[in-house]
Coordinates of C-alpha atoms (C1' of nucleotides) in Angstrom, one line a residue:
Chain A
M1 CA -21.0 31.4 -4.8
R2 CA -23.0 28.3 -4.0
Q3 CA -21.6 25.3 -2.2
P4 CA -21.5 22.1 -4.3
H5 CA -23.6 19.3 -3.0
Y6 CA -20.7 17.0 -2.3
Q7 CA -19.0 19.8 -0.3
K8 CA -22.1 20.2 1.9
L9 CA -22.3 16.4 2.5
Y10 CA -18.6 16.2 3.1
S11 CA -18.5 18.9 5.8
D12 CA -21.7 17.6 7.4
L13 CA -20.3 14.2 7.8
K14 CA -16.9 15.5 8.9
K15 CA -18.5 17.5 11.6
Q16 CA -20.4 14.5 12.8
V17 CA -17.3 12.4 12.9
I18 CA -15.2 15.0 14.7
S19 CA -17.9 15.8 17.2
G20 CA -18.4 12.2 18.1
I21 CA -21.8 11.6 16.7
Y22 CA -20.3 8.8 14.7
K23 CA -17.6 7.0 16.7
H24 CA -14.7 4.8 15.8
G25 CA -16.0 1.6 14.2
D26 CA -19.4 2.9 13.5
L27 CA -20.9 2.5 10.1
L28 CA -22.0 5.7 8.2
P29 CA -25.4 5.6 6.4
S30 CA -25.0 3.7 3.2
E31 CA -24.4 5.5 0.0
N32 CA -28.0 4.9 -1.2
Q33 CA -29.4 6.2 2.1
L34 CA -27.3 9.4 1.8
C35 CA -28.5 9.8 -1.8
E36 CA -32.1 9.9 -0.5
Q37 CA -31.4 12.1 2.5
Y38 CA -29.7 14.7 0.4
G39 CA -31.6 14.2 -2.9
I40 CA -28.5 13.6 -4.9
T41 CA -27.0 10.8 -6.9
R42 CA -24.5 8.2 -5.9
L43 CA -21.6 9.8 -7.7
T44 CA -22.0 12.9 -5.7
V45 CA -22.3 11.0 -2.5
R46 CA -19.2 9.0 -3.5
N47 CA -17.2 12.2 -4.1
A48 CA -17.9 13.4 -0.6
L49 CA -17.1 10.0 0.9
N50 CA -13.8 9.8 -1.1
M51 CA -12.6 13.1 0.4
L52 CA -13.2 11.6 3.9
V53 CA -11.4 8.4 2.9
H54 CA -8.4 10.4 1.7
E55 CA -8.2 12.4 4.9
G56 CA -8.4 9.2 6.9
Y57 CA -11.7 9.9 8.6
I58 CA -13.4 6.8 7.2
S59 CA -12.5 3.6 5.4
K60 CA -14.7 1.6 3.2
Q61 CA -15.4 -2.0 3.0
H62 CA -16.8 -3.6 0.0
G63 CA -20.2 -5.2 0.7
K64 CA -20.3 -3.7 4.2
G65 CA -20.2 0.0 4.4
S66 CA -18.2 3.1 5.4
L67 CA -16.4 2.7 8.7
V68 CA -15.4 5.6 10.9
S69 CA -11.7 5.5 11.8
L70 CA -10.4 7.3 14.9
K71 CA -7.2 9.2 15.1
R72 CA -4.7 8.5 17.8
N73 CA -3.0 11.0 20.2
A74 CA -0.8 12.7 17.8
L75 CA -1.0 15.9 15.8
P76 CA -2.4 15.4 12.3
L77 CA -0.2 18.2 11.1
L78 CA 1.3 16.8 7.9
T79 CA -1.7 17.6 5.8
F80 CA -2.2 21.0 4.2
K81 CA -4.9 22.0 6.5
G82 CA -3.7 24.7 8.8
F83 CA -2.9 24.4 12.5
S84 CA -6.3 25.9 13.6
D85 CA -8.3 24.0 11.0
T86 CA -6.8 20.7 12.1
L87 CA -6.6 21.1 15.9
G88 CA -9.3 23.7 16.6
K89 CA -12.0 21.1 17.1
T90 CA -10.0 18.4 19.0
D91 CA -9.8 18.2 22.7
I92 CA -6.2 19.4 22.7
P93 CA -6.1 23.0 24.0
V94 CA -4.2 24.9 21.4
Q95 CA -3.1 28.5 21.4
T96 CA -1.2 30.8 19.1
K97 CA 1.1 33.6 20.1
E98 CA 2.3 36.2 17.6
L99 CA 6.0 36.8 18.3
A100 CA 5.8 40.0 16.3
S101 CA 3.1 41.7 14.2
P102 CA 3.0 40.6 10.6
K103 CA 5.1 42.9 8.5
K104 CA 6.0 43.7 5.0
Q105 CA 9.6 43.0 4.0
R106 CA 11.9 41.9 1.3
W107 CA 12.3 38.1 0.6
E108 CA 15.3 36.6 2.3
K109 CA 18.3 35.8 0.2
D110 CA 18.5 32.1 -0.8
F111 CA 14.9 31.5 0.1
F112 CA 14.1 27.9 0.8
F113 CA 12.0 27.4 -2.3
P114 CA 12.9 28.8 -5.6
L115 CA 10.9 32.0 -6.3
S116 CA 9.5 33.1 -9.6
E117 CA 10.6 36.4 -11.0
K118 CA 7.2 37.8 -10.4
E119 CA 7.4 36.8 -6.7
K120 CA 10.9 38.2 -6.3
K121 CA 9.8 41.6 -7.6
Q122 CA 7.3 42.1 -4.8
D123 CA 7.7 42.1 -1.1
C124 CA 6.2 39.5 1.2
I125 CA 4.2 39.6 4.4
F126 CA 6.1 37.9 7.2
F127 CA 4.4 36.1 10.1
Q128 CA 6.2 34.8 13.2
R129 CA 4.0 32.6 15.4
L130 CA 4.5 30.2 18.2
R131 CA 1.9 27.4 18.7
F132 CA 1.1 25.9 22.0
A133 CA -0.6 22.7 23.1
G134 CA -1.7 23.4 26.7
K135 CA 1.1 25.5 28.3
D136 CA 3.9 24.1 26.2
P137 CA 5.2 25.5 23.0
I138 CA 5.2 22.8 20.3
M139 CA 5.8 24.6 17.1
L140 CA 7.5 27.7 15.8
E141 CA 6.2 28.9 12.5
Y142 CA 7.5 31.4 10.0
T143 CA 5.1 32.1 7.1
Y144 CA 5.6 34.2 4.0
V145 CA 2.7 35.5 1.9
P146 CA 3.6 37.3 -1.4
G147 CA 2.6 40.9 -1.1
A148 CA 0.6 42.1 -4.0
S149 CA -2.4 39.8 -3.6
A150 CA -2.5 40.0 0.2
A151 CA -1.8 43.6 1.1
G152 CA -4.0 44.5 3.9
L153 CA -3.0 41.4 5.9
T154 CA -1.0 43.6 8.1
Q155 CA -3.9 46.0 8.8
K156 CA -6.5 44.0 10.6
P157 CA -6.0 41.0 12.9
L158 CA -6.5 37.6 11.5
V159 CA -10.0 36.0 11.4
E160 CA -10.1 33.5 14.3
Q161 CA -6.3 33.8 14.5
S162 CA -6.2 31.7 11.4
L163 CA -4.2 32.8 8.4
F164 CA -6.0 30.3 6.1
T165 CA -9.4 31.4 7.2
T166 CA -8.4 35.0 6.7
L167 CA -7.1 34.3 3.2
R168 CA -10.3 32.5 2.3
Q169 CA -12.8 35.0 3.8
R170 CA -11.1 38.3 3.0
F171 CA -9.2 37.5 -0.1
G172 CA -11.1 34.5 -1.6
I173 CA -7.9 32.5 -1.7
D174 CA -8.3 28.8 -0.9
I175 CA -5.4 26.5 -0.1
T176 CA -5.6 23.4 -2.3
G177 CA -2.5 21.5 -1.6
V178 CA 1.0 21.5 -0.3
E179 CA 4.5 20.3 -1.0
Q180 CA 6.7 19.8 2.0
E181 CA 10.2 18.6 3.0
L182 CA 11.0 17.3 6.4
R183 CA 14.4 17.1 8.2
A184 CA 15.6 16.2 11.6
I185 CA 17.8 19.0 13.0
L186 CA 19.2 20.4 16.2
P187 CA 17.8 23.9 16.8
D188 CA 19.9 27.0 16.9
A189 CA 20.0 29.1 20.1
K190 CA 17.1 31.3 19.3
T191 CA 14.8 28.5 18.2
A192 CA 15.7 26.5 21.3
R193 CA 15.0 29.4 23.5
L194 CA 11.6 30.1 21.9
L195 CA 10.6 26.4 22.1
K196 CA 12.0 26.2 25.7
I197 CA 14.3 23.3 24.9
K198 CA 18.0 22.7 24.9
T199 CA 20.0 23.0 21.7
N200 CA 20.8 19.2 21.7
A201 CA 17.1 18.3 21.7
P202 CA 16.2 17.3 18.1
V203 CA 13.2 18.9 16.3
I204 CA 11.6 18.3 12.9
H205 CA 12.1 21.1 10.5
I206 CA 9.5 21.5 7.7
Y207 CA 9.6 23.6 4.6
R208 CA 6.3 24.1 3.0
R209 CA 4.9 25.5 -0.2
Y210 CA 1.1 25.8 -0.1
H211 CA -0.8 25.8 -3.4
T212 CA -3.9 27.9 -3.9
Y213 CA -6.6 28.3 -6.4
K214 CA -4.7 31.2 -8.0
P215 CA -2.2 29.6 -10.3
Q216 CA 1.4 30.7 -9.4
F217 CA 0.3 32.1 -6.1
F218 CA 1.9 30.2 -3.2
V219 CA 2.2 30.7 0.5
Y220 CA 5.5 29.5 2.2
S221 CA 6.2 28.3 5.7
S222 CA 9.2 27.2 7.7
L223 CA 8.2 25.2 10.8
F224 CA 10.1 23.8 13.8
C225 CA 8.2 21.1 15.5
L226 CA 8.7 19.6 18.9
T227 CA 7.7 15.9 18.9
D228 CA 8.4 14.7 22.4
Q229 CA 5.0 15.3 23.6
Y230 CA 2.9 15.0 20.4
A231 CA 4.2 13.2 17.4
L232 CA 3.4 14.5 14.0
S233 CA 0.9 12.2 12.3
N234 CA -1.1 11.7 9.2
S235 CA -2.9 9.0 7.3
F236 CA -3.6 8.2 3.7
N237 CA -6.0 5.9 2.1
Q238 CA -6.5 5.2 -1.5
T239 CA -9.2 3.5 -3.5
L240 CA -7.0 1.0 -5.4
S241 CA -7.8 -2.2 -7.1
K242 CA -6.2 -4.7 -9.4
Chain B
M1 CA -8.8 -10.3 -12.2
R2 CA -9.2 -7.6 -14.8
Q3 CA -7.8 -4.2 -14.4
P4 CA -10.3 -1.4 -14.2
H5 CA -10.1 1.2 -17.0
Y6 CA -9.2 4.0 -14.7
Q7 CA -6.3 2.0 -13.3
K8 CA -5.0 1.3 -16.7
L9 CA -5.1 5.0 -17.7
Y10 CA -3.7 6.0 -14.3
S11 CA -0.6 3.8 -14.6
D12 CA -0.1 4.7 -18.3
L13 CA 0.0 8.4 -17.5
K14 CA 2.1 7.9 -14.4
K15 CA 4.7 6.0 -16.4
Q16 CA 4.8 8.7 -19.0
V17 CA 5.3 11.4 -16.4
I18 CA 8.0 9.5 -14.5
S19 CA 9.8 8.6 -17.6
G20 CA 9.8 12.2 -18.8
I21 CA 7.6 11.9 -21.8
Y22 CA 5.5 14.6 -20.2
K23 CA 7.7 17.1 -18.5
H24 CA 7.2 19.6 -15.7
G25 CA 4.7 22.3 -17.0
D26 CA 3.4 20.2 -19.9
L27 CA -0.3 19.8 -20.4
L28 CA -1.7 16.3 -20.5
P29 CA -4.2 15.6 -23.2
S30 CA -7.6 17.0 -22.3
E31 CA -10.1 14.8 -20.6
N32 CA -12.2 14.6 -23.7
Q33 CA -9.2 13.5 -25.7
L34 CA -8.4 10.8 -23.2
C35 CA -12.0 9.7 -23.4
E36 CA -11.7 9.1 -27.1
Q37 CA -8.2 7.5 -26.9
Y38 CA -9.3 5.0 -24.4
G39 CA -13.0 4.6 -25.4
I40 CA -14.2 5.5 -21.9
T41 CA -16.3 8.2 -20.4
R42 CA -15.2 11.3 -18.7
L43 CA -16.0 10.1 -15.2
T44 CA -13.6 7.2 -15.7
V45 CA -10.9 9.6 -17.0
R46 CA -11.4 11.9 -14.1
N47 CA -11.0 9.1 -11.6
A48 CA -7.6 8.3 -13.1
L49 CA -6.6 12.0 -13.2
N50 CA -7.7 12.5 -9.6
M51 CA -5.4 9.8 -8.4
L52 CA -2.5 11.6 -10.1
V53 CA -3.6 14.9 -8.6
H54 CA -3.7 13.4 -5.1
E55 CA -0.2 12.0 -5.5
G56 CA 1.1 15.3 -6.7
Y57 CA 2.0 14.3 -10.2
I58 CA -0.3 16.7 -11.9
S59 CA -2.4 19.7 -11.0
K60 CA -5.4 20.9 -12.8
Q61 CA -6.4 24.3 -13.9
H62 CA -10.0 25.1 -14.7
G63 CA -10.4 26.2 -18.3
K64 CA -6.9 25.2 -19.1
G65 CA -6.0 21.6 -18.5
S66 CA -3.9 19.2 -16.5
L67 CA -0.4 20.4 -15.8
V68 CA 2.4 18.0 -15.0
S69 CA 4.2 18.9 -11.7
L70 CA 7.8 17.9 -11.0
K71 CA 9.2 16.7 -7.8
R72 CA 12.2 18.2 -6.2
N73 CA 15.4 16.6 -5.0
A74 CA 14.0 14.9 -1.9
L75 CA 12.6 11.5 -1.1
P76 CA 8.8 11.2 -1.5
L77 CA 8.7 8.6 1.3
L78 CA 5.8 9.9 3.3
T79 CA 3.2 8.2 1.2
F80 CA 2.2 4.6 1.6
K81 CA 3.9 3.5 -1.5
G82 CA 6.9 1.3 -0.5
F83 CA 10.5 2.3 -0.8
S84 CA 11.0 0.4 -4.0
D85 CA 7.8 1.5 -5.6
T86 CA 8.6 5.1 -4.9
L87 CA 12.2 5.3 -5.7
G88 CA 12.7 2.5 -8.1
K89 CA 12.1 4.6 -11.2
T90 CA 13.8 7.8 -10.2
D91 CA 17.4 8.6 -11.0
I92 CA 18.5 8.1 -7.4
P93 CA 20.4 4.8 -7.2
V94 CA 18.8 2.9 -4.4
Q95 CA 19.8 -0.4 -2.8
T96 CA 18.4 -2.5 0.0
K97 CA 20.5 -4.7 2.3
E98 CA 19.0 -7.3 4.5
L99 CA 20.6 -7.1 7.9
A100 CA 19.3 -10.6 8.7
S101 CA 17.0 -13.1 7.1
P102 CA 13.3 -12.5 7.8
K103 CA 12.3 -14.7 10.7
K104 CA 9.3 -15.7 12.6
Q105 CA 9.1 -14.5 16.2
R106 CA 6.9 -13.4 19.0
W107 CA 5.7 -9.8 19.0
E108 CA 7.7 -7.4 21.1
K109 CA 6.2 -6.4 24.4
D110 CA 4.7 -2.9 24.4
F111 CA 4.5 -2.9 20.6
F112 CA 4.3 0.6 19.2
F113 CA 0.8 0.1 17.9
P114 CA -1.9 -1.5 19.9
L115 CA -2.4 -5.1 18.6
S116 CA -5.7 -6.9 18.4
E117 CA -6.1 -10.1 20.4
K118 CA -6.1 -12.0 17.1
E119 CA -2.8 -10.5 16.1
K120 CA -1.2 -11.1 19.5
K121 CA -2.1 -14.8 19.4
Q122 CA 0.0 -15.4 16.3
D123 CA 3.7 -14.8 15.6
C124 CA 5.0 -12.2 13.2
I125 CA 7.6 -12.2 10.5
F126 CA 10.3 -9.7 11.3
F127 CA 12.4 -7.9 8.6
Q128 CA 15.5 -5.8 9.2
R129 CA 16.6 -3.9 6.2
L130 CA 19.0 -1.0 5.5
R131 CA 18.2 1.3 2.6
F132 CA 20.9 3.1 0.6
A133 CA 20.9 6.0 -1.8
G134 CA 24.1 5.7 -3.6
K135 CA 26.7 4.4 -1.2
D136 CA 25.3 6.0 1.9
P137 CA 22.7 4.4 4.2
I138 CA 19.7 6.6 4.5
M139 CA 17.1 4.5 6.2
L140 CA 16.9 1.7 8.7
E141 CA 13.7 -0.2 8.5
Y142 CA 12.1 -2.8 10.8
T143 CA 9.0 -4.4 9.5
Y144 CA 6.5 -6.8 11.1
V145 CA 4.0 -8.9 9.2
P146 CA 1.4 -10.9 11.1
G147 CA 2.2 -14.6 10.6
A148 CA -0.8 -16.6 9.7
S149 CA -1.6 -14.8 6.4
A150 CA 1.9 -14.5 5.3
A151 CA 3.6 -17.7 6.3
G152 CA 6.0 -18.6 3.5
L153 CA 7.5 -15.1 3.4
T154 CA 10.6 -16.6 5.1
Q155 CA 10.9 -19.4 2.5
K156 CA 11.6 -17.6 -0.7
P157 CA 13.4 -14.3 -1.4
L158 CA 11.2 -11.3 -2.0
V159 CA 10.1 -10.4 -5.5
E160 CA 12.3 -7.6 -6.7
Q161 CA 13.5 -7.1 -3.2
S162 CA 10.1 -5.5 -2.5
L163 CA 7.9 -6.6 0.4
F164 CA 4.9 -4.9 -1.0
T165 CA 5.3 -6.4 -4.5
T166 CA 5.7 -9.8 -2.9
L167 CA 2.6 -9.4 -0.8
R168 CA 0.7 -8.4 -3.8
Q169 CA 1.9 -11.1 -6.2
R170 CA 2.2 -14.0 -3.9
F171 CA -0.5 -13.4 -1.4
G172 CA -2.9 -11.1 -3.2
I173 CA -2.6 -8.5 -0.4
D174 CA -2.7 -4.9 -1.5
I175 CA -1.6 -2.0 0.6
T176 CA -4.4 0.6 0.6
G177 CA -3.2 3.2 3.1
V178 CA -1.1 4.1 6.1
E179 CA -1.2 5.8 9.4
Q180 CA 2.1 7.1 10.6
E181 CA 3.7 9.1 13.5
L182 CA 6.9 11.0 13.1
R183 CA 9.3 12.1 15.8
A184 CA 12.8 13.7 15.8
I185 CA 15.1 11.7 18.0
L186 CA 18.8 11.0 18.7
P187 CA 19.7 7.5 17.6
D188 CA 20.9 4.9 20.1
A189 CA 24.3 3.4 19.6
K190 CA 23.2 0.5 17.4
T191 CA 21.1 2.6 15.1
A192 CA 23.9 5.2 14.8
R193 CA 26.4 2.5 13.9
L194 CA 24.2 1.0 11.2
L195 CA 23.5 4.4 9.7
K196 CA 27.1 5.4 10.1
I197 CA 26.4 8.6 12.0
K198 CA 27.2 9.9 15.5
T199 CA 24.7 9.5 18.3
N200 CA 24.2 13.3 18.5
A201 CA 23.1 13.5 14.9
P202 CA 19.3 13.8 14.8
V203 CA 17.1 11.4 12.7
I204 CA 13.4 11.2 12.0
H205 CA 11.8 8.1 13.6
I206 CA 8.5 6.9 12.0
Y207 CA 6.0 4.4 13.2
R208 CA 3.7 3.1 10.5
R209 CA 0.7 0.9 10.3
Y210 CA -0.1 -0.1 6.7
H211 CA -3.7 -0.9 5.9
T212 CA -4.6 -3.6 3.4
Y213 CA -7.6 -4.9 1.5
K214 CA -8.0 -7.5 4.1
P215 CA -9.9 -5.8 7.0
Q216 CA -8.0 -6.1 10.3
F217 CA -4.8 -7.2 8.5
F218 CA -2.1 -4.7 9.0
V219 CA 1.7 -4.5 8.4
Y220 CA 3.8 -2.5 10.8
S221 CA 7.1 -0.7 10.3
S222 CA 9.5 1.3 12.4
L223 CA 11.8 3.5 10.4
F224 CA 14.9 5.6 11.2
C225 CA 15.5 8.2 8.5
L226 CA 18.6 10.2 7.8
T227 CA 17.6 13.6 6.4
D228 CA 20.9 15.4 5.9
Q229 CA 21.3 14.4 2.3
Y230 CA 17.8 13.8 1.2
A231 CA 14.9 15.4 3.0
L232 CA 11.6 13.5 3.3
S233 CA 9.0 15.0 1.1
N234 CA 5.5 14.6 0.0
S235 CA 2.7 16.6 -1.6
F236 CA -1.0 16.7 -1.4
N237 CA -3.6 18.2 -3.5
Q238 CA -7.2 18.3 -3.2
T239 CA -10.1 19.2 -5.5
L240 CA -11.9 21.7 -3.3
S241 CA -14.3 24.4 -4.1
K242 CA -16.6 26.8 -2.4
Chain C
dG1 C1' -31.2 -13.0 -1.4
dA2 C1' -30.9 -8.4 -0.1
dG3 C1' -27.9 -4.7 0.6
dT4 C1' -23.4 -2.8 0.2
dG5 C1' -19.7 -0.5 -2.3
dG6 C1' -16.9 -0.7 -7.1
dT7 C1' -17.0 0.4 -11.9
dC8 C1' -19.0 2.5 -15.8
dT9 C1' -22.1 4.7 -19.5
dA10 C1' -24.3 8.7 -21.9
dG11 C1' -25.7 12.3 -21.4
dA12 C1' -26.2 17.6 -19.4
dC13 C1' -25.1 22.5 -17.8
dC14 C1' -21.9 25.5 -15.8
dA15 C1' -17.6 28.5 -15.0
dC16 C1' -13.2 29.5 -16.5
dC17 C1' -9.4 30.5 -19.8
dT18 C1' -7.5 31.5 -24.2
dG19 C1' -7.9 32.7 -29.0
Chain D
dA1 C1' -16.5 31.4 -29.5
dG2 C1' -14.7 27.2 -28.5
dG3 C1' -12.3 24.2 -25.5
dT4 C1' -11.3 23.1 -20.8
dG5 C1' -12.3 21.3 -16.3
dG6 C1' -16.2 21.2 -12.4
dT7 C1' -20.5 19.4 -11.1
dC8 C1' -24.4 16.5 -11.6
dT9 C1' -28.2 13.2 -13.2
dA10 C1' -30.3 8.6 -14.0
dG11 C1' -29.5 4.8 -14.9
dA12 C1' -26.7 -0.1 -15.3
dC13 C1' -24.0 -4.4 -13.9
dC14 C1' -20.7 -6.4 -10.9
dA15 C1' -18.4 -8.4 -6.6
dC16 C1' -18.5 -8.6 -1.9
dT17 C1' -20.7 -9.4 2.9
dC18 C1' -24.0 -10.9 5.8
dG19 C1' -27.9 -13.2 7.7

DNA sequence: GAGTGGTCTAGACCACCTG
DNA sequence: AGGTGGTCTAGACCACTCG
């Protein structure tokens, strides 16, 4: 399973931006230079650059070049990249604590996304995890993985504590997108206790359905996010024109 | 200013999806069929389709085709499309009320995004608007447009009540992206009164910086969103591979 | 004027899915 | 087997920015 050229270039550039080799405001090498360096055509280079534009790492200026854009002090958690993927390489010290071992169980009644008949027939693997930035809990995460395709998730610990990395490496399942809904709520007693806040401190509640390369195979999450210390952030860019 | 082919195809298809000509689960015409219909090459067709994928209107399946995906009952407001652009064509009846006429004023001290020296030197145009879904207020919006480029915004009413449409049509300024930060907060007395809620009802507060085609020209917004009735939603998709 | 990114053509080969 | 989307090449012309 060979990596496409644009993927290689994309991850190379992303690493260089994250690690600070290219800093905010710097110009990346021009498209033609990248063509030569990698021995590929401009379309392929542009595919890689477009991915970076969409994720907000760079912006382009016609006639000038590709400018590196820096993120601010907030958690870029509204994309479909997982917690570890997004924050693992930043300077924010993150930790994950399992509140209980992942276990197989029936789906909850009135599940927050409508389930297909096929999903309902099987059990799901249930994860309960608490995420920390520094010493403070910042996110409570419940995740549901339909059982059949991912049996064995309960056997061995996760690769690098990351569910998405584990799915990719051990099951060949890639996350390709997400739908999500956000609401401001007051936490119930249990949630407040876990996040170490009072029940009158508002949190953002997020329901997510992750899409994968396997059609009709979804992963579901319910998240409670504290936003006092770190806001949730994201950025979009689009190549539009008239 | 001629429209690129991929833009034309993109907006044609998007209209057809929104208006229900293609329904959830339907297959769009294949890429090759669209090539013939529009007399363009596959790359151009793919550019248009990729935009739809990124906005969550369709998803693709290798060997099968482009599947239309439907949105759920939530407000897709986390993208950089404006309120009117996003909700104007749905079946949710939306309204906008100006709380005061747009006016020119100094920037607030400790503005929520760091301003450049150039921005600080000029005034800004300040908008205060309340958004409704049906009869209920759902969003309070404060928007700041740097003055020099947009003087005249206070003179005439907005085109279709939409700031973005006005900027595009009257000033040639296109919104190309956004950075945003989200927090759960309890509203202050004034905000609660305007949104017709109690001060212990949580809302989502969003700071936004919109990017435009003019480098260094940004539009800023501060939003207070009620999420009891309609959650905030969005979706992402990416064309990834191994 | 030289270099940049924006758009586009006309091909090609591959992997995947459905008959 | 035939059609689909995924990746890629080798060109081209244009609009924009900068020195």
